[in-house]
Structure formats: structure tokens, C-alpha cells
Coordinates of C-alpha atoms in Angstrom, one line a residue:
Chain A
X1 CA 5.2 26.4 -62.4
X2 CA 4.7 23.6 -59.8
X3 CA 1.6 22.1 -58.4
X4 CA 2.6 22.6 -54.7
X5 CA 4.4 25.2 -52.7
X6 CA 8.2 24.8 -52.7
X7 CA 8.2 23.9 -49.0
X8 CA 6.2 20.8 -49.6
X9 CA 8.8 19.4 -51.9
X10 CA 11.5 20.2 -49.4
X11 CA 9.6 18.5 -46.6
X12 CA 9.0 15.5 -48.8
X13 CA 12.6 15.3 -49.8
X14 CA 13.6 15.5 -46.1
X15 CA 11.1 12.9 -45.1
X16 CA 9.0 15.3 -42.9
X17 CA 5.6 14.8 -44.5
X18 CA 3.0 12.8 -42.7
X19 CA 2.4 9.4 -44.3
X20 CA -0.9 10.3 -46.0
X21 CA 0.6 13.5 -47.4
X22 CA 3.6 11.7 -48.7
X23 CA 1.5 9.0 -50.3
X24 CA -0.7 11.7 -51.9
X25 CA 2.3 13.6 -53.3
X26 CA 3.9 10.4 -54.6
X27 CA 0.7 9.4 -56.3
X28 CA 0.5 12.8 -57.9
X29 CA 4.2 12.8 -59.0
X30 CA 3.8 9.5 -60.9
X31 CA 1.8 11.5 -63.5
X32 CA 3.3 15.0 -63.1
X33 CA 6.7 15.8 -64.8
X34 CA 6.9 19.3 -63.3
X35 CA 6.7 17.9 -59.7
X36 CA 9.2 15.2 -60.5
X37 CA 11.6 17.8 -61.9
X38 CA 11.1 20.0 -58.8
X39 CA 12.1 17.2 -56.5
X40 CA 15.1 16.2 -58.7
X41 CA 16.3 19.8 -58.7
X42 CA 16.1 19.8 -54.9
X43 CA 18.0 16.6 -54.7
X44 CA 20.8 18.0 -56.9
X45 CA 21.0 21.3 -55.1
X46 CA 21.1 19.9 -51.6
X47 CA 23.5 17.3 -52.7
X48 CA 25.9 20.0 -53.8
X49 CA 25.4 21.9 -50.6
X50 CA 26.3 18.8 -48.6
X51 CA 29.4 18.2 -50.6
X52 CA 30.6 21.8 -50.1
X53 CA 34.1 21.1 -48.7
X54 CA 36.0 23.2 -46.2
X55 CA 39.7 22.6 -45.8
X56 CA 40.4 21.9 -42.1
X57 CA 44.0 22.3 -40.8
X58 CA 46.0 19.2 -40.2
X59 CA 46.2 17.4 -36.8
X60 CA 49.4 19.3 -35.8
X61 CA 47.4 22.6 -35.8
X62 CA 45.0 21.8 -33.0
X63 CA 47.4 21.9 -30.0
X64 CA 48.5 25.3 -31.2
X65 CA 44.8 26.3 -31.4
X66 CA 44.3 25.4 -27.8
X67 CA 47.5 27.2 -26.7
X68 CA 46.2 30.3 -28.6
X69 CA 43.0 30.1 -26.6
X70 CA 45.0 29.9 -23.3
X71 CA 47.1 32.9 -24.4
X72 CA 44.0 35.0 -25.0
X73 CA 42.7 34.1 -21.6
X74 CA 45.9 35.0 -19.9
X75 CA 46.5 38.2 -21.9
X76 CA 43.0 39.5 -21.2
X77 CA 43.0 38.3 -17.6
X78 CA 39.7 36.6 -18.2
X79 CA 38.1 35.6 -14.9
X80 CA 37.2 31.9 -15.0
X81 CA 33.6 30.9 -14.6
X82 CA 34.4 29.1 -11.3
X83 CA 35.6 32.4 -9.6
X84 CA 32.1 33.6 -8.6
X85 CA 31.0 36.4 -6.5
X86 CA 27.7 36.1 -4.8
X87 CA 25.7 37.8 -7.6
X88 CA 27.1 35.5 -10.2
X89 CA 26.2 32.3 -8.4
X90 CA 23.7 30.1 -10.4
X91 CA 21.5 27.7 -8.6
X92 CA 21.5 25.1 -11.4
X93 CA 25.1 24.3 -10.8
X94 CA 24.7 23.8 -7.0
X95 CA 25.4 20.2 -6.0
X96 CA 22.2 18.2 -6.1
X97 CA 22.3 17.2 -2.4
X98 CA 22.6 20.9 -1.4
X99 CA 19.6 21.8 -3.7
X100 CA 17.5 19.0 -2.3
X101 CA 18.4 20.0 1.3
X102 CA 17.6 23.7 0.6
X103 CA 14.2 22.8 -1.0
X104 CA 13.3 20.5 1.9
X105 CA 14.1 23.3 4.4
X106 CA 12.0 25.7 2.4
X107 CA 9.0 23.3 2.5
X108 CA 9.4 22.7 6.2
X109 CA 9.5 26.5 6.9
X110 CA 6.4 27.0 4.8
X111 CA 4.4 24.3 6.5
X112 CA 5.4 25.6 10.0
X113 CA 4.4 29.2 8.9
X114 CA 1.0 27.9 7.6
X115 CA 0.3 26.0 10.8
X116 CA 1.4 28.8 13.1
X117 CA -0.2 31.8 11.5
X118 CA -2.9 30.8 9.1
X119 CA -4.9 28.1 11.0
X120 CA -8.7 28.8 11.2
X121 CA -10.7 29.0 14.3
X122 CA -11.0 25.8 16.4
X123 CA -14.4 24.1 16.4
X124 CA -16.5 24.8 19.4
X125 CA -19.2 23.0 21.2
X126 CA -22.7 24.0 20.8
X127 CA -23.9 26.8 22.9
X128 CA -27.3 27.7 24.2
X129 CA -29.7 29.5 21.7
X130 CA -29.8 33.2 22.0
X131 CA -33.0 35.1 22.4
X132 CA -33.8 37.5 19.7
X133 CA -33.9 41.1 20.9
X134 CA -33.9 43.3 17.8
X135 CA -35.9 42.8 14.7
X136 CA -36.7 44.6 11.3
X137 CA -33.4 46.2 10.6
X138 CA -33.2 47.8 7.1
X139 CA -29.7 46.7 6.1
X140 CA -28.8 43.1 5.5
X141 CA -25.4 41.6 5.7
X142 CA -23.7 40.4 2.5
X143 CA -22.4 36.9 2.2
X144 CA -18.9 38.4 2.1
X145 CA -19.4 40.0 5.5
X146 CA -20.9 36.9 6.9
X147 CA -18.0 34.9 5.6
X148 CA -15.7 37.3 7.4
X149 CA -17.4 36.8 10.8
X150 CA -17.6 33.0 10.3
X151 CA -14.0 32.5 9.3
X152 CA -11.8 35.1 10.8
X153 CA -9.2 33.9 13.3
X154 CA -8.7 37.0 15.3
X155 CA -12.1 38.1 16.3
X156 CA -11.3 40.9 18.8
X157 CA -8.9 42.8 16.4
X158 CA -11.0 42.5 13.3
X159 CA -14.4 43.2 15.0
X160 CA -13.0 46.2 16.7
X161 CA -11.7 47.5 13.4
X162 CA -15.2 47.4 11.9
X163 CA -17.4 50.4 12.0
X164 CA -20.3 50.4 14.4
X165 CA -22.9 50.0 11.7
X166 CA -21.2 46.8 10.6
X167 CA -21.2 45.4 14.1
X168 CA -25.0 46.0 14.2
X169 CA -25.5 44.4 10.8
X170 CA -23.5 41.4 11.8
X171 CA -25.5 41.0 15.0
X172 CA -28.7 41.3 13.1
X173 CA -27.6 38.7 10.5
X174 CA -26.7 36.3 13.2
X175 CA -30.1 36.8 14.8
X176 CA -31.8 36.1 11.5
X177 CA -29.7 33.0 11.1
X178 CA -30.7 31.7 14.5
X179 CA -34.3 32.6 13.9
X180 CA -34.2 31.0 10.5
X181 CA -33.0 27.7 11.9
X182 CA -29.5 28.3 10.7
X183 CA -30.3 29.0 7.0
X184 CA -28.4 31.9 5.6
X185 CA -30.6 34.1 3.4
X186 CA -29.5 35.2 -0.1
X187 CA -27.6 38.5 -0.2
X188 CA -29.7 41.6 -0.3
X189 CA -32.9 39.8 0.1
X190 CA -35.3 40.0 3.1
X191 CA -35.3 37.0 5.4
X192 CA -38.2 34.7 5.0
X193 CA -39.2 32.8 8.1
X194 CA -40.9 29.8 6.6
X195 CA -44.2 28.6 7.9
X196 CA -44.5 25.0 8.7
X197 CA -45.1 22.8 5.6
X198 CA -44.3 25.7 3.4
X199 CA -43.6 24.2 -0.1
X200 CA -41.9 27.3 -1.3
X201 CA -39.2 27.1 1.2
X202 CA -36.6 25.3 -0.9
X203 CA -33.5 25.4 1.3
X204 CA -32.9 22.8 3.8
X205 CA -31.6 24.9 6.6
X206 CA -28.6 23.5 8.4
X207 CA -29.1 23.1 12.2
X208 CA -28.5 26.2 14.3
X209 CA -25.8 24.5 16.2
X210 CA -23.7 24.2 13.0
X211 CA -23.8 28.0 12.4
X212 CA -23.2 28.8 16.0
X213 CA -20.4 26.2 16.1
X214 CA -18.4 28.4 13.8
X215 CA -18.1 31.1 16.3
X216 CA -15.2 31.1 18.7
X217 CA -15.9 31.6 22.4
X218 CA -14.8 35.2 22.1
X219 CA -17.2 35.9 19.2
X220 CA -20.1 34.4 21.2
X221 CA -19.3 36.6 24.2
X222 CA -19.0 39.6 22.0
X223 CA -22.3 38.8 20.2
X224 CA -24.2 38.4 23.5
X225 CA -22.8 41.7 24.7
X226 CA -23.9 43.4 21.5
X227 CA -27.3 42.0 21.6
X228 CA -27.8 43.3 25.1
X229 CA -26.6 46.7 24.0
X230 CA -29.0 46.7 21.1
X231 CA -32.0 45.6 23.1
Chain B
X1 CA 23.6 2.0 -29.8
X2 CA 23.4 5.6 -30.9
X3 CA 20.9 6.6 -28.2
X4 CA 22.7 5.2 -25.1
X5 CA 26.1 6.4 -26.4
X6 CA 24.8 9.9 -26.8
X7 CA 23.4 9.8 -23.3
X8 CA 26.8 8.8 -21.9
X9 CA 28.5 11.6 -23.9
X10 CA 26.0 14.2 -22.4
X11 CA 26.6 12.9 -18.9
X12 CA 30.3 13.0 -19.4
X13 CA 30.1 16.5 -20.8
X14 CA 28.1 17.8 -17.8
X15 CA 30.5 16.1 -15.4
X16 CA 33.4 17.9 -17.1
X17 CA 31.6 21.2 -17.0
X18 CA 30.9 20.6 -13.3
X19 CA 34.5 19.9 -12.7
X20 CA 35.6 23.0 -14.6
X21 CA 33.2 25.0 -12.5
X22 CA 34.8 23.5 -9.4
X23 CA 38.2 24.8 -10.6
X24 CA 39.6 22.0 -12.7
X25 CA 41.3 23.6 -15.7
X26 CA 42.1 20.2 -17.1
X27 CA 38.3 19.7 -17.7
X28 CA 38.2 22.9 -19.7
X29 CA 41.1 21.6 -21.9
X30 CA 39.2 18.3 -22.5
X31 CA 36.1 20.2 -23.5
X32 CA 37.9 22.4 -25.9
X33 CA 39.7 19.5 -27.6
X34 CA 36.3 17.7 -28.0
X35 CA 34.7 20.7 -29.8
X36 CA 37.3 22.9 -31.3
X37 CA 37.2 21.2 -34.8
X38 CA 33.4 21.5 -35.0
X39 CA 33.4 25.2 -34.0
X40 CA 36.3 26.1 -36.3
X41 CA 34.6 24.2 -39.2
X42 CA 31.3 26.1 -38.7
X43 CA 33.1 29.4 -38.5
X44 CA 35.0 28.7 -41.7
X45 CA 31.8 27.7 -43.5
X46 CA 30.2 30.9 -42.4
X47 CA 33.0 33.3 -43.1
X48 CA 35.0 31.5 -45.9
X49 CA 38.0 33.1 -44.3
X50 CA 40.5 30.8 -42.4
X51 CA 42.1 33.5 -40.3
X52 CA 38.7 34.9 -39.3
X53 CA 37.5 31.4 -38.5
X54 CA 40.6 30.9 -36.3
X55 CA 40.0 34.1 -34.5
X56 CA 36.3 33.6 -34.0
X57 CA 36.6 30.0 -32.9
X58 CA 39.2 30.9 -30.3
X59 CA 37.0 33.7 -29.0
X60 CA 34.1 31.3 -28.6
X61 CA 36.1 29.2 -26.2
X62 CA 37.3 32.3 -24.3
X63 CA 33.6 33.2 -23.9
X64 CA 32.9 29.7 -22.6
X65 CA 35.7 30.0 -20.1
X66 CA 34.1 33.2 -18.8
X67 CA 30.4 32.2 -19.0
X68 CA 30.3 28.5 -18.5
X69 CA 28.1 28.9 -15.5
X70 CA 25.4 30.3 -17.8
X71 CA 25.2 26.9 -19.5
X72 CA 22.2 25.1 -17.9
X73 CA 22.6 21.7 -19.6
X74 CA 19.1 21.8 -21.2
X75 CA 20.6 21.5 -24.7
X76 CA 24.0 20.0 -25.5
X77 CA 27.2 21.9 -25.1
X78 CA 27.6 21.7 -28.9
X79 CA 24.4 23.6 -29.4
X80 CA 25.6 26.3 -26.9
X81 CA 28.9 26.6 -28.7
X82 CA 27.2 26.7 -32.1
X83 CA 25.0 29.5 -30.8
X84 CA 28.0 31.5 -29.6
X85 CA 29.8 30.7 -32.9
X86 CA 26.8 31.9 -34.9
X87 CA 26.5 35.1 -33.0
X88 CA 30.2 35.8 -33.5
X89 CA 30.1 35.0 -37.2
X90 CA 27.0 37.1 -37.8
X91 CA 28.6 40.0 -35.9
X92 CA 31.8 39.6 -38.0
X93 CA 29.9 39.5 -41.3
X94 CA 27.9 42.7 -40.3
X95 CA 30.9 44.7 -38.9
X96 CA 33.3 43.7 -41.6
X97 CA 30.9 45.0 -44.2
X98 CA 31.1 41.7 -46.1
X99 CA 27.4 41.1 -45.9
X100 CA 26.5 44.5 -47.3
X101 CA 28.9 43.8 -50.1
X102 CA 27.3 40.5 -50.7
X103 CA 23.8 42.0 -50.7
X104 CA 24.7 44.3 -53.5
X105 CA 26.4 41.6 -55.5
X106 CA 23.3 39.4 -55.0
X107 CA 20.9 41.9 -56.4
X108 CA 23.1 42.9 -59.3
X109 CA 24.4 39.6 -60.4
X110 CA 23.3 38.0 -63.6
X111 CA 21.3 35.0 -62.4
X112 CA 23.3 32.4 -64.5
X113 CA 23.2 31.7 -68.1
X114 CA 21.5 28.3 -67.8
X115 CA 20.1 25.8 -65.4
X116 CA 22.3 23.4 -63.4
X117 CA 21.1 20.3 -65.3
X118 CA 23.2 21.0 -68.4
X119 CA 26.4 21.7 -66.6
X120 CA 29.4 19.6 -65.6
X121 CA 29.5 18.4 -62.0
X122 CA 32.3 20.7 -61.0
X123 CA 30.7 23.7 -62.5
X124 CA 27.5 22.8 -60.7
X125 CA 29.3 22.6 -57.5
X126 CA 31.0 26.0 -58.0
X127 CA 27.6 27.6 -58.8
X128 CA 26.0 26.3 -55.7
X129 CA 28.9 27.3 -53.5
X130 CA 28.8 30.8 -55.0
X131 CA 25.1 31.0 -54.3
X132 CA 25.6 30.0 -50.7
X133 CA 28.3 32.6 -50.3
X134 CA 25.8 35.3 -51.3
X135 CA 23.0 34.2 -49.0
X136 CA 21.9 36.5 -46.2
X137 CA 23.7 35.4 -43.0
X138 CA 20.7 33.9 -41.2
X139 CA 19.7 31.9 -44.3
X140 CA 23.3 30.7 -44.8
X141 CA 23.5 29.7 -41.1
X142 CA 20.2 27.8 -41.2
X143 CA 21.3 26.0 -44.4
X144 CA 24.7 25.0 -43.0
X145 CA 23.4 23.8 -39.7
X146 CA 20.6 21.8 -41.4
X147 CA 22.3 20.3 -44.4
X148 CA 26.0 20.2 -43.5
X149 CA 25.8 19.7 -39.8
X150 CA 22.7 17.6 -40.1
X151 CA 20.9 19.2 -37.1
X152 CA 17.1 18.9 -36.6
X153 CA 15.1 22.1 -36.8
X154 CA 14.9 22.4 -33.0
X155 CA 18.7 22.4 -32.7
X156 CA 19.0 24.8 -35.7
X157 CA 16.6 27.2 -33.9
X158 CA 18.5 27.0 -30.6
X159 CA 21.8 27.6 -32.4
X160 CA 20.3 30.6 -34.2
X161 CA 18.4 31.9 -31.1
X162 CA 15.1 31.9 -33.0
X163 CA 11.9 29.9 -33.1
X164 CA 11.6 26.6 -34.9
X165 CA 9.3 28.1 -37.5
X166 CA 11.7 31.0 -38.1
X167 CA 14.5 28.5 -38.5
X168 CA 12.4 26.5 -41.1
X169 CA 11.6 29.7 -42.9
X170 CA 15.3 30.7 -43.1
X171 CA 16.2 27.3 -44.4
X172 CA 13.4 27.2 -47.0
X173 CA 14.2 30.7 -48.2
X174 CA 17.9 29.7 -48.4
X175 CA 17.1 26.8 -50.7
X176 CA 14.8 28.9 -52.8
X177 CA 17.4 31.6 -53.2
X178 CA 20.0 29.1 -54.2
X179 CA 17.7 27.6 -56.8
X180 CA 16.9 31.0 -58.2
X181 CA 20.6 31.9 -58.4
X182 CA 21.5 28.8 -60.2
X183 CA 18.7 29.2 -62.6
X184 CA 15.9 26.8 -61.5

């Protein structure tokens, strides 16, 4: 019966214990015959394992060994690793300059694609304030829908794809924003038009021009049209 | 000097593999000659059968001739060859029925008349070698790679195709089983 698990003695014997663990075990072993015996048995056993000899053939055998390998390859018509078809090609063996050139080309293509197809709307100059025509709509626009109208890059297509009710909600929301001095209300909450010196009005509304600036010229034209229809 | 020398050997090895994959059969011959003794020695330790060891070690290099492009260079070629050798030896031990035979002998054998301490050196050596012979293949493989080849646990794990903790477990159980068999 030993004081520690077998693995501990093995790790100690192989020098794998942390310094503090090793010191603790050595301190323990100075007074423990069982643990000393366990380590000595390990030493004996592993020593015999190491000394287990295998008789290797003499030096004159090894050329014959290689010839036997070549004979097997020829007899079995083994296809060498360098005769690749397309599906067997492995990228990690491609010459490094070729890999570097391929990666650079890929990066360039991705950058061009990003610039060409995914750029956001261009900033616009401030436009004149719109007059409010419609008030007290029941539905309020969610922040997601607002994000859509602020950030989309193809206003005509996306706006035309939206249902009529959503057009009206977007128009209403934009009205509220302009009336509210540019502040976007919280989702699903009624708009609060603050009185002057109202201490409860916590948000510092951004200027109207900032919100309107996010609209492209096409969006502004569409919005004015909409407002006229709704009036 | 061990560190830089090993780095040069690895680079030389990768260069030779690259050359072989470019169609240079001479590079293949150089790689075989550099590793054939190690592969044969490992196969012999596992099988304890010289003709099986010759057969298996030759087959390992045929596999390398066919699949060299699968070698990614993350570990050394020696580890890749050892892994292939181990797979071949384990298959051999299973299909030849030798392991099943050993399993029965292991469970039925009389666990030695006395501990190793009291025996002569030669008898001790014979007992330990016999105990290794009867180990389950994975434990024997872990023991040989760790003790006789001197590989760290990470290399043992790669050669066996298992995790480092599994490799440690195989090794620890191997040592325990040997100690049990010889009477400790």
C-alpha cells in the first residue's frame, strides 16, 4: 500500500512533477519506506524496459530492404504522390510564392467587391425642414425599421418592396423625428415632444440636419411625395 | 547544439519531401534510408517477429510513396512514419489473432512466484520482457515509444493517434500491468 497514486511516482521518476510537488514528495520519502520502495521498483522496471534489446539486421541488409520496397511499388503499380489529379492536389505543398500570390489576389478581389457592392449611402447636404402634415398615428416604427430606412443603399427597390402600411409608418416616424428635433423615440413608446426647460427630457436630441442628412436625395424626394399623399 | 541541428534536419527533410513531390525519386530513396532502421526497429519491438517486421516496415514506405502529399509538415516525418507503423502493427496484431491469444494468456498466467528484487539480473530482464509481450497493443505501443524511443507524451500521442492524456493513461497502465505481472 503506497501513500500516493502510482502515477505520482511515475511522474516523479520521469521528472515531470512541479518543483513544489517534487520537494513535498522527496520530503515525505525521507521518512517513508513504502514510497522509497515504490520508486525503486519503478526504476528497476523501467530500466529493464529500456534495456530490452532487439536484434537489428547487419548493414548489408538495408540496401536489400530498400530494393524490396521498390519492388513492391513496381509490382503493385503504386501511383507516386507527385502524380496528382486535380482532386488530390493539396494546398500546403504549393510553392510559397504561388500561395502568397493567390492570397493577395483573393484579398484584392474581396476589397473591390466590398467597395463596389456594399458601400453605404453617400452623405448629403442638409435639406430644408419638412412641414408636418399628419399626426397621431397609432403604430410606431421600431428601431429596426428605422435602421433600415437610415442605412439602406438602394432606396427605390427596398422601399417599393415594403407594404403600404410600412411606408406610412416610416413617414410618420420621420415626421416625429423632425418634430422632436431629431431625437429618435424608444421603440413602442409614444413620442414625447418636450416642453422648454423640461427636466424630464433626458435625451439630448441630435440636430435635425444629422437625421435628415442620412437620407439620400431619392429618399427625401420619396418622403416628400409620401407626405403630400398622406396630407 | 541539439536545437539548431534538429531544425536543420527538419528543413532538410521538408526539402526532400518537396523534391519527391516534384518528381525526384532520389529524394524518396534518401528519406527511406534515413528512417528505415527506426521503422523496422519499432515494428520488431511491437511484433517480436522479424519477418512480420520486415513486411510491415516495407509497407510503411510504400504508403509514404503513395500518400506523401498528406504529410503537412506540422510534426516530423519520423512521427508520421511511426504513426503509420503503429497502425500497421496494431492491425497485424489484431488480424493475426496474436493479441487475442495474448489476452487469454495474460488473464490465465500465474503472476510469478516472487518479486523481481530477489531474482538474478537476467531472470528479471526475461520477466519484464515477457510482461511487455503480453501487454495490450496500445499500452505496449505507448511504453515502447515513451521508454525505448524516448519520445515526449505529445509525440507518443501523435504516433498513436490519440490525445496526450490517453497516451499518458496507456503508458501508466502499461507500467502498472508490468509491475503486477512481475509481482510488485
